[in-house]
CSV table of C-alpha atoms in Angstrom, one decimal:
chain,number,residue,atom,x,y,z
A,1,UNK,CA,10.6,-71.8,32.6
A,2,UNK,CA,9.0,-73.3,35.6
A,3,UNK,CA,9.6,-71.0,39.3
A,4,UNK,CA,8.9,-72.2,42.2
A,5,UNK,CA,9.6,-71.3,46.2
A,6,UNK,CA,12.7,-72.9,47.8
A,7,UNK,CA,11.5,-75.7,49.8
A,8,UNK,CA,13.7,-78.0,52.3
A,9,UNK,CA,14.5,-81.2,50.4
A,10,UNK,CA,13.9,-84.7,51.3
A,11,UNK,CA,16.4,-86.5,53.3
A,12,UNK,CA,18.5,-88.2,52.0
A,13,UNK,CA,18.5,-92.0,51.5
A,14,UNK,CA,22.0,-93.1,51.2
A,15,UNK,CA,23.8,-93.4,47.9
A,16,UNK,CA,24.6,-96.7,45.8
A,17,UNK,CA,27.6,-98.3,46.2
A,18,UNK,CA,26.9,-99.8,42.6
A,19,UNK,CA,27.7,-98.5,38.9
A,20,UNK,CA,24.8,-99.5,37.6
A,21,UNK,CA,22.4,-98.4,40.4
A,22,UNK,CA,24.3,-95.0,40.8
A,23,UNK,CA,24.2,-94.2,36.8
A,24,UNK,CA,20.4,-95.0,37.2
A,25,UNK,CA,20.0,-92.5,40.4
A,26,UNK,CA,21.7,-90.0,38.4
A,27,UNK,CA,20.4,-90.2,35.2
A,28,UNK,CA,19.0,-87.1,34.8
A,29,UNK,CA,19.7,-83.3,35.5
A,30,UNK,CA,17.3,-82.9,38.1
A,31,UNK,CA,18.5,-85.6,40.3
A,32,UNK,CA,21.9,-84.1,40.3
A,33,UNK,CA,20.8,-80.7,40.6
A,34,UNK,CA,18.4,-81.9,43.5
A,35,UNK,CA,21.5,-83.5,45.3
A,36,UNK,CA,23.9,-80.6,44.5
A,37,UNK,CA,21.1,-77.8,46.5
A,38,UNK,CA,21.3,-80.6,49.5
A,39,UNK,CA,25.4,-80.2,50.1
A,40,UNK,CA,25.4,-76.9,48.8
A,41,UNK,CA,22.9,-75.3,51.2
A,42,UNK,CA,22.6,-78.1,53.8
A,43,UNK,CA,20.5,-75.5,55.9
A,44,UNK,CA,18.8,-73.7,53.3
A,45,UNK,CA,19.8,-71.7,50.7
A,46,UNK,CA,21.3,-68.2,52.0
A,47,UNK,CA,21.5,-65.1,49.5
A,48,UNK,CA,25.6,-63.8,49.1
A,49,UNK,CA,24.1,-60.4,48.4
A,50,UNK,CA,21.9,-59.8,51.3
A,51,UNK,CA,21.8,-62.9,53.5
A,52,UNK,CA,18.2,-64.0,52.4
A,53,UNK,CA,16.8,-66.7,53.1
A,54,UNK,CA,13.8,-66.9,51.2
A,55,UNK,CA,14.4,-67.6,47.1
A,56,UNK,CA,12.3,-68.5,44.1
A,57,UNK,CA,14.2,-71.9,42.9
A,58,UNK,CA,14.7,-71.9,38.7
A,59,UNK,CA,15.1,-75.5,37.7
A,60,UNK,CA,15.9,-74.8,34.3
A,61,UNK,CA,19.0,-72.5,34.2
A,62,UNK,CA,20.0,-74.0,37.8
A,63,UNK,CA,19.7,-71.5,40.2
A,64,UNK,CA,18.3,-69.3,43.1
A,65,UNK,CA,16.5,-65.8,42.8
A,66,UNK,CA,16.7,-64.1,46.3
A,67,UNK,CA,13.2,-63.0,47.0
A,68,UNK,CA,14.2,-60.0,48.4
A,69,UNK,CA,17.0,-58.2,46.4
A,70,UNK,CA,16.3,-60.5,43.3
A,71,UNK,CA,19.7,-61.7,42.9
A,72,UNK,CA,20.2,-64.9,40.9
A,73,UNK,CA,22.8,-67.1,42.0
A,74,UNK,CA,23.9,-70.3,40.1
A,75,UNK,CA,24.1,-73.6,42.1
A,76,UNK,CA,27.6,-74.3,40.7
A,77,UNK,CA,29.2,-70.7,40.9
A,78,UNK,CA,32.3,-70.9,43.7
A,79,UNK,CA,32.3,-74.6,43.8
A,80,UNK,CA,34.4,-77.4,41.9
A,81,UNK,CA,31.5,-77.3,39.4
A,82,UNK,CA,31.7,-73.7,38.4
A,83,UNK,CA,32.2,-73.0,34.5
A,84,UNK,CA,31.3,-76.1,33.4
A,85,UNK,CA,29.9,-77.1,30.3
A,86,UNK,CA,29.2,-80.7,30.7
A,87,UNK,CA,26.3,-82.0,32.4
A,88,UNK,CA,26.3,-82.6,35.9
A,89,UNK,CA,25.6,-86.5,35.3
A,90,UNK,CA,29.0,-86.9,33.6
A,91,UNK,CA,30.8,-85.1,36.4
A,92,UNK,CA,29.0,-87.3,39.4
A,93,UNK,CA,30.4,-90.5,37.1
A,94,UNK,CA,33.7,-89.3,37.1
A,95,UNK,CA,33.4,-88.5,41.0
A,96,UNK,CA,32.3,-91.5,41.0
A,97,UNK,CA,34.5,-93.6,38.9
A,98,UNK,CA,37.5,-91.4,41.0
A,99,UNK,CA,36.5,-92.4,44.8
A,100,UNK,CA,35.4,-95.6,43.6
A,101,UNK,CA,39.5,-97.2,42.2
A,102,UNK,CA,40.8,-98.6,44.9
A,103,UNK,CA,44.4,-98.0,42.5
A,104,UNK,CA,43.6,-94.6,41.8
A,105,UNK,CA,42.2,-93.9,37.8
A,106,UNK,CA,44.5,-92.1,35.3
A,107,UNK,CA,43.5,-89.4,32.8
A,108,UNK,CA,43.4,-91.5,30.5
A,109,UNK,CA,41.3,-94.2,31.3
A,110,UNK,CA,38.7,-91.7,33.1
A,111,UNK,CA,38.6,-89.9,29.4
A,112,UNK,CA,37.5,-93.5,27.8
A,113,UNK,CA,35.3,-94.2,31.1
A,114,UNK,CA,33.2,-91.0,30.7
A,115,UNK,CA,33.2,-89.8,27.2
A,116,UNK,CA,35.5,-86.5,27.6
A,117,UNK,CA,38.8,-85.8,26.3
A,118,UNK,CA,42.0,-86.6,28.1
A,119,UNK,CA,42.4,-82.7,28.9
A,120,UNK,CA,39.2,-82.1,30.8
A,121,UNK,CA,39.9,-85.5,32.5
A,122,UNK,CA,43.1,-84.3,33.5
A,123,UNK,CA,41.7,-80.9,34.7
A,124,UNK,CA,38.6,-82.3,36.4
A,125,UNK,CA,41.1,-85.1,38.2
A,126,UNK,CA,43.2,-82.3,39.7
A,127,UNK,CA,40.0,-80.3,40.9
A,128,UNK,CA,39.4,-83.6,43.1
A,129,UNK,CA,42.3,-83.9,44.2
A,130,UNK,CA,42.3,-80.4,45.6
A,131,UNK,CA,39.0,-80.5,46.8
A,132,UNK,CA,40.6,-83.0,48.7
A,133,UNK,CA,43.4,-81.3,50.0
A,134,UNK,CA,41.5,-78.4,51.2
A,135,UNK,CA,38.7,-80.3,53.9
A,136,UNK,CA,39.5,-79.9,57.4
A,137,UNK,CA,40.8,-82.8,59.0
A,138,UNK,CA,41.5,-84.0,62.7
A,139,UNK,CA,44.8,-84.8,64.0
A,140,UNK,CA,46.6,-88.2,64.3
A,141,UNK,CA,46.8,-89.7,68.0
A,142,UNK,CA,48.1,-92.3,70.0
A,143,UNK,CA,51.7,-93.7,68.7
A,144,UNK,CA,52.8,-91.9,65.5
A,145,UNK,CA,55.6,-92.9,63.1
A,146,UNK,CA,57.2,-89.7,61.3
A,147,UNK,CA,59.4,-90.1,58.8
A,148,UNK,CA,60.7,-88.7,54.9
A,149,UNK,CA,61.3,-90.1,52.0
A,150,UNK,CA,62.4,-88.3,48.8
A,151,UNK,CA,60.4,-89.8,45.7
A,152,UNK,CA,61.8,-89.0,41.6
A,153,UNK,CA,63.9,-92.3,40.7
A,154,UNK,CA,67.7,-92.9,41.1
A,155,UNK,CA,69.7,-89.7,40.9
A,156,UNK,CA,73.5,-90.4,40.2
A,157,UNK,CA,76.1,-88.9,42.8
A,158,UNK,CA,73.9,-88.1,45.3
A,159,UNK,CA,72.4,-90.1,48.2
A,160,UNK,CA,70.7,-90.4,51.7
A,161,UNK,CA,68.8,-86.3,52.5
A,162,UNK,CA,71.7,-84.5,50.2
A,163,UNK,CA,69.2,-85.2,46.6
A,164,UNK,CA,68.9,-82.0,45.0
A,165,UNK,CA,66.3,-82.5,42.6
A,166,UNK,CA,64.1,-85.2,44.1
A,167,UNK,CA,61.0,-84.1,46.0
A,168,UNK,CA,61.5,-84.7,50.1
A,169,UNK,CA,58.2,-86.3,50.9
A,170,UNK,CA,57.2,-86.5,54.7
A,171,UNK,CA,54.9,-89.0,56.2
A,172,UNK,CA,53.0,-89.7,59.7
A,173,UNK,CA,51.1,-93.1,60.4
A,174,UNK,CA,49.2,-93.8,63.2
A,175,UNK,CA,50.3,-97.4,65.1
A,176,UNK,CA,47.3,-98.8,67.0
A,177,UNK,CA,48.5,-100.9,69.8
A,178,UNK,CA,45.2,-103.0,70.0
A,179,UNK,CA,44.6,-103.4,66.3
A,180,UNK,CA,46.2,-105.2,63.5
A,181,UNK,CA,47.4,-102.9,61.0
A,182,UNK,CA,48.1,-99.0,60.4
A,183,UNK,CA,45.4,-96.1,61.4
A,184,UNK,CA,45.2,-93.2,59.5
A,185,UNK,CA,48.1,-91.3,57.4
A,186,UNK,CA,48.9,-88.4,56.6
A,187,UNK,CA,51.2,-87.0,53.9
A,188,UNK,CA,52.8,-83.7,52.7
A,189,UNK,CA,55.4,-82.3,50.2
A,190,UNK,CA,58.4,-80.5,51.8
A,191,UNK,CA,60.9,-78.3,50.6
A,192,UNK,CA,63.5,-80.1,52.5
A,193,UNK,CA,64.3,-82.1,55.4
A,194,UNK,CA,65.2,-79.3,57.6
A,195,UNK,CA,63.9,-78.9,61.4
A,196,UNK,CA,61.4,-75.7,60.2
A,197,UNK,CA,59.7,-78.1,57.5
A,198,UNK,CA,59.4,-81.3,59.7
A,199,UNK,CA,58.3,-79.3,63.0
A,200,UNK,CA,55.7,-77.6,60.6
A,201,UNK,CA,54.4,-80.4,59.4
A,202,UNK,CA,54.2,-82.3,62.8
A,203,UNK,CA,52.3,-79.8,64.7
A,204,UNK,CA,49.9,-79.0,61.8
A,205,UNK,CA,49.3,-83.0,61.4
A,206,UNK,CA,49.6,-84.5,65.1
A,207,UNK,CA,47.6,-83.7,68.2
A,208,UNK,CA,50.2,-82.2,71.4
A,209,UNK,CA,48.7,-85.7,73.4
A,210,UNK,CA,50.6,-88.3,70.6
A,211,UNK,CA,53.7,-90.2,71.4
A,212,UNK,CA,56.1,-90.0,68.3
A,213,UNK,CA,58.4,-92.0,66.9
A,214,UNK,CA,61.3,-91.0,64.5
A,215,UNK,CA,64.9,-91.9,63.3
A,216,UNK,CA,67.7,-89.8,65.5
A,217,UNK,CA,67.5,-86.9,62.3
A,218,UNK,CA,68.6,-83.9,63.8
A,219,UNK,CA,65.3,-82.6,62.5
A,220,UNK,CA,63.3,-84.2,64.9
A,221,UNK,CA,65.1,-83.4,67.5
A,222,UNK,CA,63.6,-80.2,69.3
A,223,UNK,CA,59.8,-82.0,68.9
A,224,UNK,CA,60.5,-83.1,73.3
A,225,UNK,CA,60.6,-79.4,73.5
A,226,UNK,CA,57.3,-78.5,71.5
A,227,UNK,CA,55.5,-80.9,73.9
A,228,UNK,CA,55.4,-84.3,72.2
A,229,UNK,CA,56.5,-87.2,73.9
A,230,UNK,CA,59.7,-88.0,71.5
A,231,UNK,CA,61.4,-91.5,71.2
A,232,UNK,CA,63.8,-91.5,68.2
A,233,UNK,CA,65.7,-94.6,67.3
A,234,UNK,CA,68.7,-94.7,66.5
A,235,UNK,CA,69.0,-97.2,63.0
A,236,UNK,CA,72.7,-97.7,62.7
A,237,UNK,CA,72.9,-98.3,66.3
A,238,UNK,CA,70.4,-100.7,66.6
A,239,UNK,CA,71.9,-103.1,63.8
A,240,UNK,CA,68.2,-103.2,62.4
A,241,UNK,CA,67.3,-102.1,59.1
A,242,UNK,CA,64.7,-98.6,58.6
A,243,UNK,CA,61.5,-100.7,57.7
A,244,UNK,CA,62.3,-103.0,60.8
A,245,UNK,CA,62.2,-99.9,63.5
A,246,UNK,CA,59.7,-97.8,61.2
A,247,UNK,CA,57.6,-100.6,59.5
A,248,UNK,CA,54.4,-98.1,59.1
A,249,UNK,CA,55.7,-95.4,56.9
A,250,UNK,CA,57.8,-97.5,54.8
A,251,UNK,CA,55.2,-99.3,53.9
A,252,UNK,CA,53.0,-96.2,53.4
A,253,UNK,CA,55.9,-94.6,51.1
A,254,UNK,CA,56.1,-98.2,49.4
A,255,UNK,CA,53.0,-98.0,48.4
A,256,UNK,CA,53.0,-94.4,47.2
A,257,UNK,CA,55.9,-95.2,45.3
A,258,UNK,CA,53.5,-97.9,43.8
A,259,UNK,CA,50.9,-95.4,42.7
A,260,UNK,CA,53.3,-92.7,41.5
A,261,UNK,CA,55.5,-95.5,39.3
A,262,UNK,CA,52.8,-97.5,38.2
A,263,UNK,CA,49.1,-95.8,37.9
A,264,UNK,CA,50.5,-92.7,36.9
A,265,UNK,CA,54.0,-94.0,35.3
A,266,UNK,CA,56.3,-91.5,37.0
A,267,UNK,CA,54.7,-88.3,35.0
A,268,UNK,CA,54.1,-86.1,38.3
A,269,UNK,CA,55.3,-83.1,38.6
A,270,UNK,CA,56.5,-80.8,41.9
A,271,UNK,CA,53.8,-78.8,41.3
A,272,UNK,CA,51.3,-81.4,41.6
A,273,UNK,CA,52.7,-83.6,43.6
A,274,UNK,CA,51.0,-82.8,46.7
A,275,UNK,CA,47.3,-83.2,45.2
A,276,UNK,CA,48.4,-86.8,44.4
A,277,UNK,CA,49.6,-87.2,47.8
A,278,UNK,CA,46.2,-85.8,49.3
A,279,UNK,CA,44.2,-88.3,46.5
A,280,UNK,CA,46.4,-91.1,48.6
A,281,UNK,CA,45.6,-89.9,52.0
A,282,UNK,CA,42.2,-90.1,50.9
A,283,UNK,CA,42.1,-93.5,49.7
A,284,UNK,CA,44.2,-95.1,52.8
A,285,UNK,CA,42.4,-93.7,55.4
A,286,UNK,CA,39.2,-94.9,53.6
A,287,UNK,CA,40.2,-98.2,52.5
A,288,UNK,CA,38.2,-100.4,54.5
A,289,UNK,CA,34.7,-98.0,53.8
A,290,UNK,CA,32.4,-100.8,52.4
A,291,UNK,CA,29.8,-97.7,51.1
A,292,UNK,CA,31.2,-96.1,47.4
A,293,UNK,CA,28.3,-94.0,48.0
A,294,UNK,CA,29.3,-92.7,51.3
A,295,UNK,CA,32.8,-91.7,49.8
A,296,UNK,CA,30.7,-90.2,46.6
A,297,UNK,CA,29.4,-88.0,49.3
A,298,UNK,CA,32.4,-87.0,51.6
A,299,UNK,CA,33.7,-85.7,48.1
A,300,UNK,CA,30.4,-83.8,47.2
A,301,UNK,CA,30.8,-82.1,50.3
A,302,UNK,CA,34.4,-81.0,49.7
A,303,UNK,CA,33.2,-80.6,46.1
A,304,UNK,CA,30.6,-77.5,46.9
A,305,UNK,CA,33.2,-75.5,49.6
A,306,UNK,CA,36.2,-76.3,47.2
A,307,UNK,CA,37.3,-72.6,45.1
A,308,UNK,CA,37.3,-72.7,41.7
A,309,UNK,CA,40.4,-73.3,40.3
A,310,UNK,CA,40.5,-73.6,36.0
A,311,UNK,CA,42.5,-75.0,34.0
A,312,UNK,CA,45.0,-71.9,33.3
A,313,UNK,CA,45.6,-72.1,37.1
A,314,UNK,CA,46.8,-75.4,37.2
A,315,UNK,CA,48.8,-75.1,33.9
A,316,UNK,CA,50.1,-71.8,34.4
A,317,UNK,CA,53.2,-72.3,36.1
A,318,UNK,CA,55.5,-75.5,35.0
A,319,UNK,CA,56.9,-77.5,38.0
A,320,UNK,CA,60.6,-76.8,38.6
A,321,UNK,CA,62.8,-80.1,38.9
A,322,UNK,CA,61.5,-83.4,38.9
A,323,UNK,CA,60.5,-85.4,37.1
């Protein structure tokens, strides 16, 4: 067993944007472990027992021993990676492989991609996709669209915001008025349409300086008094149809309605819906990122400050309604 003293690691030079290349930079356990102790302890490693800084670093089993209090601490405890009995190799490809779909990748085909069974692909997809949800973001500006849209197929009987067992989906796109296209998004699963949920989900989502535009829902309507410059439009009125006044988040919900239908063929729950929403948000506001390696490393980062949530967690309660 080979000890020696923690020492700052080289800096880094950039990750490949190729299969091939990336399988070939991490080949072998050291490699990954080496990257790993970089995002982990980006400032040097930092006892949880007594604040150390100083520690012997064991290569072989993985982790620190604090110099001072002698505490050994695993590089994977606390973090996306902890428990895991598969090398670290196989979970960088499926990181990979994840940030790398432009589509998004399903259980399944992750399972055939890597070499693990549909289960663990399933578990280790959903511990992405909250590592996802859980970074720290900055909020939308400029003009932003706000909208809802409730997702789970046709019911019978029911129509417009009165759906009982759909889920009420709530979206923000920013509208750049000197660039062609959309800005960033952002997502989130409500429990209904009501002013509490949207107001909740503006102010968490978009900064007090953005101009917003929404439908004339009486949901929307106190946002003039929380400070935002409000313009709602009203779609009846107008003689217009929704995606003519509100063409950003239609399309955005077109889209998610896409991924939900097709990649994943319908099969998400309430419980989970939210982590697919986050994987979205994740891809759209990266889509025109040239670098696969740069996204490799944005989820890394999210990877190591994530909690550890198992596979128990994520099966232990069964989502309530749709599908």
């Amino acid at each position: 067993m080979s000890i020696r003293g923690d020492r700052s690691l080289p800096r880094d030079d950039g990750i490949p944007s190729g299969l091939l290349l990336f399988r070939m930079r991490f080949a072998t356990r050291r490699n990954c472990l080496a990257m790993l102790r970089r995002w982990r302890y980006p400032e040097g490693f930092r006892c949880p027992r007594c604040g150390g800084h100083r520690a012997w670093w064991i290569e072989s089993r993985g982790l620190h021993q604090c110099r001072r209090c002698r505490r050994q601490t695993s590089l994977t405890a606390g973090t996306m990676f902890h428990g895991t009995r598969k090398p670290l190799s196989t979970w960088f490809l499926a990181m990979f492989l994840f940030v790398s779909s432009k589509r998004a990748i399903s259980a399944t085909e992750l399972a055939t991609q890597v070499g693990i069974t549909i289960p663990t692909a399933w578990t280790w997809l959903h511990k992405m996709r909250v590592a996802m949800e859980d970074r720290q973001r900055s909020l939308l500006e400029g003009l932003v669209e706000v909208d809802e849209t409730y997702v789970g197929g046709v019911e019978e009987g029911h129509g417009g915001r009165s759906l009982r067992k759909k889920a009420c989906v709530a979206g923000a796109v920013e509208m750049p008025e000197k660039v062609q296209g959309l800005g960033r998004v952002r997502l989130a699963h409500l429990e209904n349409a009501g002013a509490t949920e949207l107001e909740d989900f503006v102010t968490s989502q978009i900064s007090p300086r953005a101009a917003i535009r929404t439908d004339a829902w009486r949901g929307y309507r106190r946002l003039g008094e929380l400070g935002f410059r409000h313009v709602a439009v009203n779609v009846k009125r107008s003689g217009l149809k929704a995606h003519h006044l509100l063409p950003g988040t239609h399309r955005v919900f077109s889209l998610v309605d896409r991924l939900l239908l097709g990649t994943y063929q319908g099969a998400v729950s309430r419980r989970h819906l939210q982590k697919y929403l986050s994987e979205y948000e994740f891809r759209f506001n990266r889509r025109r990122s040239r670098s696969r390696g740069l996204l490799f490393q944005r989820l890394l980062s999210a990877a190591v400050l994530d909690r550890a949530i198992t596979y128990p967690e994520l099966t232990r309660e069964k989502g309530k309604g749709w599908p």
